[in-house]
């Protein structure tokens, strides 16, 4: 066992670094940059029961410290992912992935989760109840505690694999939400998804993205995302995956200090695709500097 | 295949009021194709800026960029090394051409067509081109295209001329072609041309190498990422309303 090894609900990760859903496709596009087998795991693009074309262009815009996206959950649907993409992925990636699942009805979540649950390449199911992009969809699941609990309960009944819930920072009572999710069987939490935002064209004053709003991500959201983990950690016993704005090994240590057992990194993959391997090396060195035998010792030290 | 690397800035000079030539060099042997782009990290900006290849050799790549906003403005100040993702996108294919090639370009969209003219000459093709600009002060690539022996026609908005109309007036609409420029121009070219051809498209990109789906466009045949399956797509494939 290396210094960086962490465990998430029985799944052993050689390091706590997990590329976040939607910024890593199905891993294949990163093979041009490095061997994806160095990762702890990665979370695949948000998958739905049926194929989705997503939102119109432009889907992307920028701010000084990151980006906004309104991809709108474009994906080929869970059947194609299981039957076409996973067999290809298995040829190059020998670990397990985190299956990010989205839906627009309880049944959709359940059906999608059931199919992912049968796949041995899937280690953990990650319920995305937080995608802010889809009208009448994701956001309402993630901001209303009874609805979120209902999705979780129905999925838990239908599957065997651990179920993590990826929350939206938009939830007005995140601590209450996370406690309710734990009480109702969540095996872990991912804190958190993007913040809702907008950018306007300076010349015309009109929204830049076709969808008008999008999810804000990147280094600019790090303090807020860190605070969500810091806030929730004392109230739950299940593992938290910290996510939002991480761009250095120091950020990972900080996120873990706040309470994260592992981290997901999103936007950084898009802006600097070769960075993650360097970060993993730097993280190992940081453990030496901090005199820790196992990085798990860092988790939650802000609260001790 | 996309490669992230640091390249040396050999030249970054103004060639028109708001257009710069940027020459980058590296140790590695580049495997570039015309129509591919380089995704340039501009210090101070979160996202990279995609810029098409204007010309290349084994160890150098020339880009031509217009100051469009803050990022390209900052780029004008760059010296030393630049972090880029090289060799992005599919590039133009040349399987459509036997003897002649027609290049239809508008504004800064003429940049990738210079690389196409170079490739065409290497392949022994006769180059015909219609390049449109706002006014004479904007004219680009006159020398480069002349050196390649191109049969080149410039048209200017200030003369009330139109690139696509010019192609028709020359009687070239049945030629096989490559096209890059403003979307409205490309759509008009798609409507006019009876020959086969390819278009190079653009949109805002999150990554430039296929990781984010930020650039996915619905084509007649389904969804495609402009940065990976594109930016070059065949005539007849593109649903222009999805880009306008
Ligand atoms: C495949 C491809 C090839 C290109 N080739 C060239 C070229 O050879 N020469 C050239 O001058 N320009 C080219 N462009 C356009 C160039 O990328 C934009 O002009 C540039 O990104 C603008 O950045 P900015 O910060 O100056 O403008 P801003 O408007 O401040 O940019 C804000 C954001 O929007 C994006 N953006 C703005 N306009 C465009 C655009 N037209 N296309 C894509 N993204 C945009 C920027 O990248 C940035 O993320 C190309 C675009 C694509 C997609
Ligand atoms: C382009 C893009 C697409 C995303 N798609 C998804 C998705 O499909 N499912 C999901 O749960 N999160 C999605 N996210 C959110 C990220 O997984 C991550 O939670 C968020 O970007 C914050 O992390 P970061 O600041 O490190 O990027 C997406 C983010 C981006 C930038
Ligand atoms: S810009 Fe990210 S997939 Fe094309």
Coordinates of C-alpha atoms in Angstrom, one line a residue, chain A residues 22-25 29-30 32-33 53 57-64 66 71 74 202 208 210 269-274, chain B residues 1-2 4 45-49 70 85 203-207 209-218 223 225 228 244:
Chain A
X22 CA -17.9 15.7 -17.8
X23 CA -14.3 16.8 -18.0
X24 CA -12.8 13.4 -18.8
X25 CA -15.2 11.9 -21.4
X29 CA -9.3 11.3 -25.1
X30 CA -6.6 11.5 -22.4
X32 CA -2.9 11.0 -26.0
X33 CA -1.5 12.8 -22.9
X53 CA -27.9 15.7 -27.7
X57 CA -23.8 26.1 -29.2
X58 CA -22.1 28.1 -27.7
X59 CA -22.0 25.9 -24.7
X60 CA -18.9 27.3 -23.1
X61 CA -17.7 30.6 -21.8
X62 CA -15.0 31.9 -19.6
X63 CA -14.2 34.0 -16.6
X64 CA -10.8 34.9 -15.2
X66 CA -12.3 29.3 -14.8
X71 CA -23.2 21.1 -22.2
X74 CA -24.9 15.2 -24.0
X202 CA -19.8 42.9 -23.7
X208 CA -23.1 34.3 -24.5
X210 CA -27.3 29.4 -26.1
X269 CA -8.1 18.5 -17.2
X270 CA -9.5 20.7 -19.9
X271 CA -7.1 23.6 -19.5
X272 CA -4.0 21.6 -18.7
X273 CA -4.5 18.0 -19.7
X274 CA -1.0 16.9 -18.7
Chain B
X1 CA -3.0 13.4 -32.3
X2 CA -3.1 16.3 -29.8
X4 CA 0.7 19.3 -25.1
X45 CA -6.7 33.5 -19.5
X46 CA -8.4 30.4 -18.2
X47 CA -9.2 28.8 -21.5
X48 CA -6.9 28.2 -24.4
X49 CA -7.4 30.0 -27.8
X70 CA -8.7 40.2 -24.5
X85 CA -1.8 21.8 -27.5
X203 CA -17.2 27.6 -31.9
X204 CA -16.1 28.3 -28.3
X205 CA -14.1 25.4 -27.0
X206 CA -13.6 24.2 -23.5
X207 CA -10.6 21.9 -24.2
X209 CA -9.1 17.7 -27.7
X210 CA -12.4 16.0 -27.1
X211 CA -12.7 16.0 -23.3
X212 CA -15.7 18.2 -22.5
X213 CA -18.3 18.0 -25.3
X214 CA -18.3 21.8 -25.1
X215 CA -18.1 22.1 -28.9
X216 CA -20.5 19.3 -30.0
X217 CA -22.6 20.1 -33.0
X218 CA -25.5 18.3 -34.4
X223 CA -23.4 14.6 -33.0
X225 CA -17.2 17.4 -31.6
X228 CA -12.0 16.3 -32.5
X244 CA -26.0 30.6 -36.3

